[in-house]
Coordinates of N, CA and C in Angstrom, one line a residue:
M28 N -21.7 -25.9 46.1 CA -20.4 -25.3 46.4 C -19.4 -25.7 45.2
L29 N -19.5 -26.9 44.8 CA -18.6 -27.3 43.6 C -19.0 -26.5 42.4
K30 N -20.3 -26.3 42.2 CA -20.8 -25.5 41.1 C -20.3 -24.1 41.1
Y31 N -20.3 -23.5 42.3 CA -19.7 -22.1 42.4 C -18.3 -22.1 42.1
G32 N -17.5 -23.1 42.5 CA -16.1 -23.1 42.2 C -15.8 -23.2 40.8
N33 N -16.5 -24.0 40.1 CA -16.4 -24.2 38.6 C -16.7 -22.9 37.9
S34 N -17.8 -22.2 38.4 CA -18.2 -20.9 37.8 C -17.1 -19.9 38.0
T35 N -16.5 -19.9 39.2 CA -15.4 -18.9 39.4 C -14.2 -19.2 38.6
Q36 N -13.9 -20.5 38.4 CA -12.8 -20.8 37.6 C -13.0 -20.4 36.1
R37 N -14.3 -20.6 35.7 CA -14.6 -20.3 34.3 C -14.5 -18.8 34.1
C38 N -14.9 -18.0 35.1 CA -14.8 -16.5 35.0 C -13.3 -16.1 34.9
K39 N -12.5 -16.7 35.8 CA -11.1 -16.4 35.8 C -10.4 -16.7 34.4
I40 N -10.8 -17.9 33.9 CA -10.2 -18.3 32.6 C -10.7 -17.4 31.5
E41 N -12.0 -17.1 31.5 CA -12.5 -16.2 30.5 C -11.9 -14.8 30.6
G42 N -11.7 -14.4 31.8 CA -11.1 -13.1 32.0 C -9.7 -13.0 31.5
K43 N -8.9 -14.1 31.7 CA -7.5 -14.2 31.2 C -7.6 -14.2 29.6
Q44 N -8.5 -15.0 29.1 CA -8.6 -15.1 27.6 C -8.9 -13.7 27.0
D45 N -9.8 -13.0 27.7 CA -10.2 -11.6 27.3 C -8.9 -10.7 27.3
E46 N -8.1 -10.8 28.4 CA -6.9 -10.0 28.5 C -5.9 -10.4 27.4
Q47 N -5.8 -11.7 27.1 CA -4.9 -12.1 26.0 C -5.4 -11.6 24.7
A48 N -6.7 -11.7 24.5 CA -7.2 -11.3 23.2 C -7.0 -9.8 23.0
T49 N -7.2 -9.0 24.0 CA -7.0 -7.6 24.0 C -5.5 -7.3 23.7
Y50 N -4.6 -8.0 24.4 CA -3.2 -7.8 24.2 C -2.8 -8.1 22.7
Y51 N -3.3 -9.3 22.2 CA -2.9 -9.6 20.8 C -3.5 -8.7 19.8
Q52 N -4.7 -8.2 20.1 CA -5.4 -7.2 19.2 C -4.6 -5.9 19.1
E53 N -4.1 -5.5 20.3 CA -3.2 -4.3 20.4 C -1.9 -4.5 19.6
Q54 N -1.4 -5.7 19.7 CA -0.1 -6.0 19.0 C -0.4 -6.0 17.5
I55 N -1.5 -6.5 17.0 CA -1.9 -6.5 15.6 C -2.1 -5.1 15.1
T56 N -2.8 -4.3 15.9 CA -3.0 -2.9 15.5 C -1.7 -2.2 15.4
T57 N -0.8 -2.4 16.3 CA 0.5 -1.7 16.3 C 1.3 -2.2 15.0
Q58 N 1.3 -3.5 14.7 CA 2.0 -3.9 13.5 C 1.4 -3.4 12.3
Q59 N 0.0 -3.3 12.2 CA -0.6 -2.7 11.1 C -0.2 -1.3 10.9
E60 N -0.1 -0.5 12.0 CA 0.3 0.9 11.9 C 1.7 1.0 11.4
Q61 N 2.6 0.1 11.9 CA 4.0 0.1 11.4 C 4.1 -0.3 9.9
I62 N 3.3 -1.2 9.5 CA 3.3 -1.6 8.0 C 2.8 -0.4 7.2
T63 N 1.8 0.3 7.7 CA 1.3 1.5 6.9 C 2.4 2.6 6.9
T64 N 3.1 2.8 8.0 CA 4.2 3.8 8.0 C 5.3 3.4 7.0
Q65 N 5.6 2.1 7.0 CA 6.7 1.6 6.1 C 6.2 1.7 4.6
Q66 N 4.9 1.5 4.4 CA 4.4 1.6 3.0 C 4.5 3.1 2.5
E67 N 4.2 4.0 3.5 CA 4.3 5.4 3.1 C 5.8 5.8 2.9
Q68 N 6.7 5.3 3.7 CA 8.1 5.5 3.5 C 8.6 5.0 2.2
I69 N 8.2 3.8 1.8 CA 8.5 3.2 0.5 C 8.0 4.1 -0.6
A70 N 6.8 4.6 -0.5 CA 6.3 5.5 -1.6 C 7.1 6.7 -1.7
V71 N 7.6 7.3 -0.6 CA 8.4 8.5 -0.7 C 9.8 8.1 -1.3
Q72 N 10.3 7.0 -0.9 CA 11.6 6.6 -1.5 C 11.5 6.3 -3.0
R73 N 10.4 5.8 -3.4 CA 10.2 5.5 -4.8 C 10.2 6.8 -5.6
E74 N 9.5 7.8 -5.0 CA 9.5 9.2 -5.7 C 10.9 9.7 -5.7
Q75 N 11.6 9.6 -4.7 CA 13.0 10.1 -4.6 C 13.9 9.4 -5.7
L76 N 13.7 8.1 -5.8 CA 14.5 7.3 -6.7 C 14.1 7.7 -8.2
T77 N 12.9 8.0 -8.4 CA 12.4 8.4 -9.7 C 13.0 9.7 -10.1
T78 N 13.0 10.6 -9.1 CA 13.6 12.0 -9.3 C 15.1 11.8 -9.6
L79 N 15.8 11.0 -8.8 CA 17.2 10.8 -9.0 C 17.5 10.2 -10.3
R80 N 16.7 9.2 -10.7 CA 16.9 8.5 -12.1 C 16.8 9.6 -13.2
D81 N 15.7 10.4 -13.1 CA 15.5 11.4 -14.1 C 16.7 12.4 -14.2
H82 N 17.2 12.8 -13.0 CA 18.4 13.7 -12.9 C 19.6 13.0 -13.6
I83 N 19.8 11.7 -13.3 CA 21.0 11.0 -13.8 C 20.8 10.9 -15.4
N84 N 19.6 10.7 -15.8 CA 19.4 10.6 -17.3 C 19.7 11.9 -17.9
K85 N 19.3 13.0 -17.3 CA 19.6 14.4 -17.9 C 21.1 14.6 -17.9
L86 N 21.8 14.2 -16.8 CA 23.3 14.4 -16.8 C 23.9 13.5 -17.9
N87 N 23.4 12.3 -18.1 CA 24.0 11.5 -19.1 C 23.8 12.1 -20.5
D88 N 22.6 12.6 -20.7 CA 22.3 13.3 -22.0 C 23.3 14.5 -22.2
Q89 N 23.5 15.3 -21.1 CA 24.4 16.4 -21.2 C 25.8 15.9 -21.5
L90 N 26.3 14.9 -20.8 CA 27.6 14.4 -21.0 C 27.8 13.9 -22.5
A91 N 26.8 13.2 -23.0 CA 26.8 12.7 -24.4 C 26.9 13.9 -25.3
S92 N 26.2 14.9 -25.0 CA 26.2 16.1 -25.9 C 27.5 16.8 -25.9
Y93 N 28.2 16.9 -24.7 CA 29.5 17.5 -24.6 C 30.5 16.6 -25.3
Q94 N 30.4 15.3 -25.2 CA 31.4 14.4 -25.9 C 31.2 14.6 -27.4
I95 N 30.0 14.7 -27.9 CA 29.8 14.9 -29.3 C 30.4 16.3 -29.8
D96 N 30.2 17.3 -28.9 CA 30.8 18.6 -29.3 C 32.3 18.6 -29.3
D97 N 32.9 17.8 -28.3 CA 34.3 17.7 -28.3 C 34.8 17.0 -29.5
L98 N 34.1 15.9 -30.0 CA 34.5 15.2 -31.2 C 34.5 16.1 -32.4
L99 N 33.4 16.9 -32.5 CA 33.2 17.8 -33.6 C 34.3 18.9 -33.6
D100 N 34.7 19.3 -32.4 CA 35.7 20.3 -32.3 C 37.1 19.8 -32.8
E101 N 37.3 18.5 -32.5 CA 38.6 17.9 -32.8 C 38.7 17.6 -34.3
A102 N 37.5 17.5 -35.0 CA 37.5 17.1 -36.4 C 37.9 18.2 -37.3

């Protein structure tokens, strides 16, 4: 009888451990998916920043060109 009780307790403990392991594995999977999503968002933002930087550089070049033209016109 004592042996049966210990066996039952072991089964309950192992069952709880399995539940906890499943829960934590699901949490890890969710976090990994969130990290992947964030990495994808960062990649998109990098592309947007690169595009913005290129546009700013073009505007700066145009501004410098206009300033030179203005100086030449004044001379």
